[in-house]
Amino acid sequence: MIRIFFITTAVAALLVSCQKPSSASNPNPDELLVENFGKIQDGRDAHLYTLTNANGMVARITDFGATLVSLTAPDKEGQLSDITLGYDSVTGYDSDENPYFGCSVGRYGNRIAHGKFSLDGKDYQLATNNDPGGIPCHLHGGDRGFGRRLWTLEEHTPSSLTLKYVSADGEEGYPGTLTAKVVYRLTDDNELIWEATATTDAPTIVNLVHHTYWNLSADPVTSINDHRLTLNADHYLPTNAGLIPTGERAPVAGTPMDFTEPTPIGQRVEADFEALKLGLGYDHCWVLNEAADGELGLAARLEDPKTGRVMELLTNQPAIQFYGGNFLDGTITGKNGTVYEHRAAVCLETESFPDAPNQEGFPSPVLRPGETYRHVMVHRFSAKP
């Protein structure tokens, strides 16, 4: 039986900061390392769990928002460094300024037009907590979505853990009691696997999304514009001024939206192209060429040419939202007092289509009793000389 091993915050921080693979990153390899991560606004304690693999990689996850707080990955010299943005304690994550750093978003990730949808002949009104272009929409689950909820640790090993959250019928306006689980696994193949499942007692809509901000250089004061991105997608979803899909699936060929070959993110981000103007850069959904049948397919490949770090992303979902950190503006202070400037990170969020509840031509996001929703993301890390 695997036991939970509690350590102090100072010792945990020291262990996680180790830059070379070492079994000393976990003094008790058969136990899960846990530390207190501070109190959330209602006074309850949040916890930080540390996962390790045989190669010295370390992933830290908090039960607040089922959030990935940090992940170390090796560069071409074998140096391990944290490649995510975030905060030093739960206080930052439980604040209004938090732009969904690392969290598990739900009940419905991305946008729903005007916060409205109909299901089985009944109309529902959700919070309109976002208004790009002056057009209100429901974003990432509402005023206090799954990324701002305290989850329960259900199962664990030194390299994996399962977190559970039960969303009551009517929470944030959604119908049905939804039982969601998120599993994090850190494998010896240098893969971080995020897997979300959900069941419901009444028809509802579901789109659980993982929202980590990546900077493979491990230097978050630098832009990700020089990162080379490949998206396995021949089409994207054009949007209106409110960043809601119009229903069209447009070809990427001959446009700045074409990442079918490795391309620096910043190469065309300022191009005179309507989609980029509406999103103030890249903040759009691409339709994946693979994974539409529910099996794992390659979605994206991200590479930092300086450090050699590579992240490949596989998923069973039909789409991926590529967000280039356009709204990071130097007003957020994150880990170790770092100020996160414009385009300091990139988000690659596999998902169902935005506004799918209102678009007949999109894959259905409806989950009914007796069915199980399942979303898998495999983040595969390597380094090239």
GROMACS .gro file of C-alpha atoms in nm:
model
  385
    1MET     CA    1   0.000   0.000   0.000
    2ILE     CA    2   0.136   0.342  -0.097
    3ARG     CA    3   0.146   0.594   0.186
    4ILE     CA    4   0.138   0.973   0.175
    5PHE     CA    5   0.462   1.133   0.296
    6PHE     CA    6   0.436   1.489   0.428
    7ILE     CA    7   0.731   1.728   0.398
    8THR     CA    8   0.772   2.094   0.470
    9THR     CA    9   0.729   2.357   0.201
   10ALA     CA   10   1.094   2.461   0.220
   11VAL     CA   11   1.227   2.107   0.181
   12ALA     CA   12   0.983   2.034  -0.104
   13ALA     CA   13   1.088   2.344  -0.291
   14LEU     CA   14   1.453   2.248  -0.255
   15LEU     CA   15   1.394   1.895  -0.379
   16VAL     CA   16   1.185   2.000  -0.677
   17SER     CA   17   1.444   2.258  -0.783
   18CYS     CA   18   1.713   1.990  -0.834
   19GLN     CA   19   1.850   2.028  -1.183
   20LYS     CA   20   1.994   1.679  -1.237
   21PRO     CA   21   1.821   1.341  -1.228
   22SER     CA   22   1.854   1.191  -0.882
   23SER     CA   23   1.668   0.937  -0.675
   24ALA     CA   24   1.710   1.185  -0.389
   25SER     CA   25   1.421   1.388  -0.533
   26ASN     CA   26   1.201   1.154  -0.330
   27PRO     CA   27   1.365   1.018  -0.013
   28ASN     CA   28   1.082   0.764   0.017
   29PRO     CA   29   1.017   0.633  -0.336
   30ASP     CA   30   0.717   0.423  -0.228
   31GLU     CA   31   0.537   0.724  -0.081
   32LEU     CA   32   0.361   1.026  -0.225
   33LEU     CA   33   0.519   1.358  -0.122
   34VAL     CA   34   0.265   1.611   0.004
   35GLU     CA   35   0.298   1.964   0.136
   36ASN     CA   36   0.054   2.228   0.249
   37PHE     CA   37  -0.006   2.481  -0.029
   38GLY     CA   38  -0.190   2.741   0.178
   39LYS     CA   39  -0.554   2.823   0.245
   40ILE     CA   40  -0.818   2.907  -0.013
   41GLN     CA   41  -1.065   3.190   0.038
   42ASP     CA   42  -1.312   2.982   0.239
   43GLY     CA   43  -1.039   2.878   0.487
   44ARG     CA   44  -0.984   2.522   0.370
   45ASP     CA   45  -0.633   2.388   0.314
   46ALA     CA   46  -0.499   2.317  -0.033
   47HIS     CA   47  -0.228   2.057  -0.085
   48LEU     CA   48   0.061   2.014  -0.325
   49TYR     CA   49   0.151   1.665  -0.447
   50THR     CA   50   0.489   1.577  -0.599
   51LEU     CA   51   0.523   1.306  -0.864
   52THR     CA   52   0.861   1.182  -0.989
   53ASN     CA   53   0.988   0.946  -1.256
   54ALA     CA   54   1.304   0.740  -1.292
   55ASN     CA   55   1.471   1.012  -1.500
   56GLY     CA   56   1.443   1.282  -1.236
   57MET     CA   57   1.146   1.466  -1.386
   58VAL     CA   58   0.916   1.619  -1.125
   59ALA     CA   59   0.551   1.721  -1.157
   60ARG     CA   60   0.374   1.911  -0.882
   61ILE     CA   61  -0.006   1.917  -0.872
   62THR     CA   62  -0.243   2.088  -0.633
   63ASP     CA   63  -0.591   1.968  -0.544
   64PHE     CA   64  -0.712   2.324  -0.595
   65GLY     CA   65  -0.841   2.319  -0.950
   66ALA     CA   66  -0.666   1.985  -1.020
   67THR     CA   67  -0.387   2.217  -1.129
   68LEU     CA   68  -0.041   2.142  -1.263
   69VAL     CA   69   0.177   2.382  -1.064
   70SER     CA   70   0.513   2.289  -1.216
   71LEU     CA   71   0.685   2.038  -1.439
   72THR     CA   72   1.059   1.995  -1.484
   73ALA     CA   73   1.185   1.864  -1.818
   74PRO     CA   74   1.539   1.809  -1.948
   75ASP     CA   75   1.706   2.028  -2.210
   76LYS     CA   76   1.968   1.912  -2.463
   77GLU     CA   77   2.233   1.918  -2.187
   78GLY     CA   78   2.017   1.710  -1.954
   79GLN     CA   79   1.939   2.005  -1.728
   80LEU     CA   80   1.598   1.982  -1.563
   81SER     CA   81   1.402   2.305  -1.523
   82ASP     CA   82   1.042   2.410  -1.468
   83ILE     CA   83   0.873   2.491  -1.800
   84THR     CA   84   0.536   2.616  -1.674
   85LEU     CA   85   0.395   2.947  -1.553
   86GLY     CA   86   0.206   2.975  -1.227
   87TYR     CA   87   0.220   3.088  -0.864
   88ASP     CA   88   0.416   2.999  -0.550
   89SER     CA   89   0.108   2.929  -0.336
   90VAL     CA   90  -0.264   2.865  -0.367
   91THR     CA   91  -0.334   3.232  -0.294
   92GLY     CA   92  -0.239   3.323  -0.649
   93TYR     CA   93  -0.444   3.044  -0.802
   94ASP     CA   94  -0.747   3.145  -0.593
   95SER     CA   95  -0.740   3.505  -0.713
   96ASP     CA   96  -0.930   3.694  -0.979
   97GLU     CA   97  -0.607   3.772  -1.167
   98ASN     CA   98  -0.532   3.402  -1.229
   99PRO     CA   99  -0.561   3.339  -1.607
  100TYR     CA  100  -0.633   2.967  -1.550
  101PHE     CA  101  -0.267   2.873  -1.494
  102GLY     CA  102  -0.236   2.493  -1.519
  103CYS     CA  103  -0.589   2.411  -1.407
  104SER     CA  104  -0.848   2.156  -1.512
  105VAL     CA  105  -1.122   2.369  -1.665
  106GLY     CA  106  -1.490   2.274  -1.650
  107ARG     CA  107  -1.773   2.211  -1.665
  108TYR     CA  108  -1.735   2.351  -2.017
  109GLY     CA  109  -1.397   2.482  -2.130
  110ASN     CA  110  -1.365   2.761  -2.387
  111ARG     CA  111  -1.657   2.985  -2.486
  112ILE     CA  112  -2.035   2.955  -2.510
  113ALA     CA  113  -2.208   3.245  -2.687
  114HIS     CA  114  -2.405   3.470  -2.449
  115GLY     CA  115  -2.384   3.191  -2.189
  116LYS     CA  116  -2.693   3.029  -2.340
  117PHE     CA  117  -2.774   2.684  -2.469
  118SER     CA  118  -3.073   2.453  -2.506
  119LEU     CA  119  -3.082   2.085  -2.419
  120ASP     CA  120  -3.377   1.852  -2.473
  121GLY     CA  121  -3.608   2.148  -2.526
  122LYS     CA  122  -3.506   2.340  -2.213
  123ASP     CA  123  -3.312   2.666  -2.215
  124TYR     CA  124  -3.021   2.730  -1.978
  125GLN     CA  125  -2.849   3.055  -1.884
  126LEU     CA  126  -2.489   3.044  -1.761
  127ALA     CA  127  -2.271   3.325  -1.631
  128THR     CA  128  -2.131   3.564  -1.891
  129ASN     CA  129  -1.787   3.616  -1.737
  130ASN     CA  130  -1.598   3.725  -2.049
  131ASP     CA  131  -1.668   3.983  -2.319
  132PRO     CA  132  -1.406   3.999  -2.594
  133GLY     CA  133  -1.503   4.254  -2.854
  134GLY     CA  134  -1.777   4.374  -2.620
  135ILE     CA  135  -1.980   4.056  -2.685
  136PRO     CA  136  -2.055   3.864  -2.363
  137CYS     CA  137  -1.989   3.491  -2.341
  138HIS     CA  138  -1.946   3.212  -2.089
  139LEU     CA  139  -1.579   3.120  -2.048
  140HIS     CA  140  -1.414   2.815  -1.886
  141GLY     CA  141  -1.703   2.712  -1.664
  142GLY     CA  142  -1.822   3.048  -1.534
  143ASP     CA  143  -1.757   3.266  -1.232
  144ARG     CA  144  -1.608   2.980  -1.031
  145GLY     CA  145  -1.552   2.684  -1.260
  146PHE     CA  146  -1.371   2.359  -1.184
  147GLY     CA  147  -1.035   2.539  -1.193
  148ARG     CA  148  -1.138   2.734  -0.882
  149ARG     CA  149  -1.274   2.438  -0.684
  150LEU     CA  150  -1.106   2.216  -0.424
  151TRP     CA  151  -1.085   1.859  -0.550
  152THR     CA  152  -1.048   1.541  -0.340
  153LEU     CA  153  -0.749   1.307  -0.361
  154GLU     CA  154  -0.891   0.962  -0.435
  155GLU     CA  155  -0.598   0.738  -0.538
  156HIS     CA  156  -0.223   0.778  -0.564
  157THR     CA  157   0.116   0.620  -0.630
  158PRO     CA  158   0.457   0.793  -0.638
  159SER     CA  159   0.404   0.861  -1.010
  160SER     CA  160   0.027   0.915  -1.042
  161LEU     CA  161  -0.271   1.054  -0.860
  162THR     CA  162  -0.647   1.076  -0.910
  163LEU     CA  163  -0.846   1.383  -0.808
  164LYS     CA  164  -1.226   1.393  -0.788
  165TYR     CA  165  -1.482   1.672  -0.794
  166VAL     CA  166  -1.860   1.642  -0.773
  167SER     CA  167  -2.040   1.934  -0.936
  168ALA     CA  168  -2.394   1.968  -0.802
  169ASP     CA  169  -2.699   2.000  -1.024
  170GLY     CA  170  -2.742   2.371  -1.100
  171GLU     CA  171  -2.384   2.470  -1.013
  172GLU     CA  172  -2.291   2.764  -1.239
  173GLY     CA  173  -2.626   2.704  -1.413
  174TYR     CA  174  -2.545   2.359  -1.555
  175PRO     CA  175  -2.798   2.074  -1.534
  176GLY     CA  176  -2.721   1.741  -1.371
  177THR     CA  177  -2.486   1.631  -1.095
  178LEU     CA  178  -2.153   1.566  -1.265
  179THR     CA  179  -1.884   1.347  -1.110
  180ALA     CA  180  -1.548   1.438  -1.264
  181LYS     CA  181  -1.210   1.271  -1.214
  182VAL     CA  182  -0.867   1.383  -1.331
  183VAL     CA  183  -0.568   1.150  -1.334
  184TYR     CA  184  -0.210   1.280  -1.363
  185ARG     CA  185   0.061   1.026  -1.454
  186LEU     CA  186   0.432   1.093  -1.492
  187THR     CA  187   0.585   0.799  -1.680
  188ASP     CA  188   0.943   0.680  -1.713
  189ASP     CA  189   0.911   0.757  -2.086
  190ASN     CA  190   0.904   1.128  -1.989
  191GLU     CA  191   0.533   1.159  -2.055
  192LEU     CA  192   0.292   1.364  -1.848
  193ILE     CA  193  -0.053   1.218  -1.902
  194TRP     CA  194  -0.366   1.412  -1.807
  195GLU     CA  195  -0.684   1.207  -1.829
  196ALA     CA  196  -1.030   1.339  -1.740
  197THR     CA  197  -1.348   1.135  -1.709
  198ALA     CA  198  -1.699   1.231  -1.607
  199THR     CA  199  -2.042   1.080  -1.548
  200THR     CA  200  -2.377   1.247  -1.488
  201ASP     CA  201  -2.718   1.172  -1.340
  202ALA     CA  202  -2.901   1.391  -1.594
  203PRO     CA  203  -2.829   1.515  -1.948
  204THR     CA  204  -2.569   1.790  -1.947
  205ILE     CA  205  -2.283   1.933  -2.154
  206VAL     CA  206  -1.915   1.863  -2.081
  207ASN     CA  207  -1.582   1.986  -2.215
  208LEU     CA  208  -1.307   1.938  -1.957
  209VAL     CA  209  -0.985   2.112  -2.063
  210HIS     CA  210  -0.627   2.120  -1.933
  211HIS     CA  211  -0.489   2.476  -1.935
  212THR     CA  212  -0.114   2.479  -1.866
  213TYR     CA  213   0.097   2.775  -1.985
  214TRP     CA  214   0.420   2.639  -2.139
  215ASN     CA  215   0.754   2.807  -2.199
  216LEU     CA  216   1.002   2.538  -2.301
  217SER     CA  217   1.298   2.771  -2.254
  218ALA     CA  218   1.231   2.761  -1.877
  219ASP     CA  219   1.295   3.136  -1.886
  220PRO     CA  220   0.952   3.298  -1.850
  221VAL     CA  221   1.086   3.650  -1.893
  222THR     CA  222   1.138   3.564  -2.261
  223SER     CA  223   0.871   3.540  -2.530
  224ILE     CA  224   0.759   3.213  -2.685
  225ASN     CA  225   0.758   3.377  -3.030
  226ASP     CA  226   1.072   3.183  -3.125
  227HIS     CA  227   0.919   2.846  -3.028
  228ARG     CA  228   0.851   2.635  -3.336
  229LEU     CA  229   0.497   2.497  -3.349
  230THR     CA  230   0.344   2.224  -3.561
  231LEU     CA  231  -0.033   2.161  -3.555
  232ASN     CA  232  -0.177   1.849  -3.715
  233ALA     CA  233  -0.468   2.048  -3.856
  234ASP     CA  234  -0.565   2.151  -4.207
  235HIS     CA  235  -0.860   2.364  -4.088
  236TYR     CA  236  -0.939   2.612  -3.813
  237LEU     CA  237  -1.259   2.771  -3.682
  238PRO     CA  238  -1.301   3.138  -3.779
  239THR     CA  239  -1.472   3.350  -3.514
  240ASN     CA  240  -1.673   3.667  -3.479
  241ALA     CA  241  -1.553   3.968  -3.280
  242GLY     CA  242  -1.652   3.786  -2.958
  243LEU     CA  243  -1.419   3.495  -3.044
  244ILE     CA  244  -1.721   3.268  -3.096
  245PRO     CA  245  -1.690   3.030  -3.394
  246THR     CA  246  -1.903   3.125  -3.693
  247GLY     CA  247  -1.964   2.759  -3.779
  248GLU     CA  248  -1.728   2.762  -4.075
  249ARG     CA  249  -1.424   2.531  -4.100
  250ALA     CA  250  -1.169   2.730  -4.296
  251PRO     CA  251  -0.856   2.587  -4.463
  252VAL     CA  252  -0.527   2.703  -4.315
  253ALA     CA  253  -0.338   2.674  -4.644
  254GLY     CA  254  -0.194   3.006  -4.759
  255THR     CA  255  -0.277   3.185  -4.433
  256PRO     CA  256  -0.091   3.271  -4.108
  257MET     CA  257  -0.300   2.995  -3.947
  258ASP     CA  258  -0.099   2.726  -4.128
  259PHE     CA  259   0.119   2.534  -3.882
  260THR     CA  260   0.122   2.208  -4.075
  261GLU     CA  261   0.499   2.249  -4.094
  262PRO     CA  262   0.722   2.363  -3.801
  263THR     CA  263   0.689   2.742  -3.786
  264PRO     CA  264   0.810   3.004  -3.535
  265ILE     CA  265   0.505   3.130  -3.346
  266GLY     CA  266   0.607   3.492  -3.392
  267GLN     CA  267   0.682   3.467  -3.763
  268ARG     CA  268   0.332   3.577  -3.875
  269VAL     CA  269   0.157   3.673  -3.553
  270GLU     CA  270   0.143   4.041  -3.651
  271ALA     CA  271   0.027   3.971  -4.008
  272ASP     CA  272  -0.257   4.172  -4.157
  273PHE     CA  273  -0.509   3.889  -4.120
  274GLU     CA  274  -0.860   3.927  -3.980
  275ALA     CA  275  -0.848   3.626  -3.747
  276LEU     CA  276  -0.529   3.754  -3.582
  277LYS     CA  277  -0.675   4.100  -3.537
  278LEU     CA  278  -0.982   3.961  -3.360
  279GLY     CA  279  -0.776   3.748  -3.121
  280LEU     CA  280  -0.495   4.002  -3.077
  281GLY     CA  281  -0.277   3.719  -3.200
  282TYR     CA  282  -0.332   3.344  -3.187
  283ASP     CA  283  -0.633   3.245  -2.976
  284HIS     CA  284  -0.825   3.007  -3.200
  285CYS     CA  285  -0.943   2.651  -3.233
  286TRP     CA  286  -0.790   2.419  -3.493
  287VAL     CA  287  -0.971   2.107  -3.620
  288LEU     CA  288  -0.739   1.811  -3.581
  289ASN     CA  289  -0.672   1.574  -3.868
  290GLU     CA  290  -0.654   1.282  -3.624
  291ALA     CA  291  -0.821   1.182  -3.297
  292ALA     CA  292  -1.173   1.258  -3.417
  293ASP     CA  293  -1.266   0.890  -3.373
  294GLY     CA  294  -1.177   0.893  -3.003
  295GLU     CA  295  -0.839   0.724  -3.045
  296LEU     CA  296  -0.510   0.894  -2.962
  297GLY     CA  297  -0.364   1.100  -3.245
  298LEU     CA  298  -0.086   1.355  -3.275
  299ALA     CA  299  -0.220   1.705  -3.217
  300ALA     CA  300   0.084   1.931  -3.185
  301ARG     CA  301   0.460   1.953  -3.155
  302LEU     CA  302   0.631   2.243  -2.978
  303GLU     CA  303   1.007   2.299  -2.987
  304ASP     CA  304   1.238   2.554  -2.828
  305PRO     CA  305   1.540   2.592  -3.059
  306LYS     CA  306   1.764   2.729  -2.784
  307THR     CA  307   1.730   2.456  -2.522
  308GLY     CA  308   1.633   2.177  -2.760
  309ARG     CA  309   1.328   2.087  -2.553
  310VAL     CA  310   1.045   1.927  -2.747
  311MET     CA  311   0.687   1.860  -2.638
  312GLU     CA  312   0.463   1.639  -2.849
  313LEU     CA  313   0.094   1.638  -2.763
  314LEU     CA  314  -0.138   1.346  -2.836
  315THR     CA  315  -0.510   1.340  -2.766
  316ASN     CA  316  -0.842   1.168  -2.835
  317GLN     CA  317  -1.025   1.500  -2.882
  318PRO     CA  318  -1.132   1.656  -3.215
  319ALA     CA  319  -0.977   2.002  -3.172
  320ILE     CA  320  -0.703   2.208  -3.011
  321GLN     CA  321  -0.709   2.568  -2.891
  322PHE     CA  322  -0.377   2.741  -2.950
  323TYR     CA  323  -0.343   3.053  -2.734
  324GLY     CA  324  -0.023   3.254  -2.761
  325GLY     CA  325  -0.035   3.444  -2.431
  326ASN     CA  326  -0.173   3.760  -2.594
  327PHE     CA  327  -0.340   3.884  -2.276
  328LEU     CA  328  -0.035   3.847  -2.053
  329ASP     CA  329   0.063   4.211  -2.011
  330GLY     CA  330   0.308   4.247  -1.722
  331THR     CA  331   0.041   4.282  -1.456
  332ILE     CA  332   0.078   3.928  -1.316
  333THR     CA  333   0.359   3.836  -1.078
  334GLY     CA  334   0.412   3.461  -1.065
  335LYS     CA  335   0.665   3.210  -0.936
  336ASN     CA  336   0.973   3.350  -0.765
  337GLY     CA  337   0.849   3.706  -0.818
  338THR     CA  338   0.865   3.676  -1.198
  339VAL     CA  339   0.654   3.926  -1.390
  340TYR     CA  340   0.486   3.759  -1.686
  341GLU     CA  341   0.506   3.982  -1.991
  342HIS     CA  342   0.330   3.970  -2.327
  343ARG     CA  343   0.344   3.624  -2.489
  344ALA     CA  344   0.555   3.470  -2.216
  345ALA     CA  345   0.386   3.133  -2.267
  346VAL     CA  346   0.170   2.926  -2.497
  347CYS     CA  347  -0.138   2.717  -2.415
  348LEU     CA  348  -0.227   2.410  -2.621
  349GLU     CA  349  -0.570   2.295  -2.505
  350THR     CA  350  -0.718   1.985  -2.667
  351GLU     CA  351  -1.095   1.996  -2.650
  352SER     CA  352  -1.435   1.971  -2.807
  353PHE     CA  353  -1.536   2.268  -3.024
  354PRO     CA  354  -1.609   2.607  -2.862
  355ASP     CA  355  -1.980   2.693  -2.857
  356ALA     CA  356  -2.063   2.337  -2.965
  357PRO     CA  357  -2.391   2.336  -2.767
  358ASN     CA  358  -2.522   2.602  -3.009
  359GLN     CA  359  -2.376   2.474  -3.337
  360GLU     CA  360  -2.546   2.179  -3.504
  361GLY     CA  361  -2.251   2.111  -3.732
  362PHE     CA  362  -2.007   2.066  -3.443
  363PRO     CA  363  -1.941   1.743  -3.249
  364SER     CA  364  -2.199   1.706  -2.973
  365PRO     CA  365  -2.080   1.789  -2.619
  366VAL     CA  366  -2.387   1.628  -2.458
  367LEU     CA  367  -2.330   1.367  -2.188
  368ARG     CA  368  -2.621   1.150  -2.075
  369PRO     CA  369  -2.670   0.914  -1.780
  370GLY     CA  370  -2.500   0.580  -1.840
  371GLU     CA  371  -2.231   0.736  -2.061
  372THR     CA  372  -1.873   0.822  -1.962
  373TYR     CA  373  -1.692   1.128  -2.093
  374ARG     CA  374  -1.319   1.068  -2.145
  375HIS     CA  375  -1.049   1.315  -2.248
  376VAL     CA  376  -0.683   1.208  -2.271
  377MET     CA  377  -0.378   1.432  -2.326
  378VAL     CA  378  -0.029   1.283  -2.350
  379HIS     CA  379   0.253   1.538  -2.319
  380ARG     CA  380   0.565   1.364  -2.448
  381PHE     CA  381   0.897   1.537  -2.368
  382SER     CA  382   1.235   1.496  -2.534
  383ALA     CA  383   1.532   1.710  -2.632
  384LYS     CA  384   1.728   1.742  -2.955
  385PRO     CA  385   2.091   1.856  -2.988
   0.00000   0.00000   0.00000
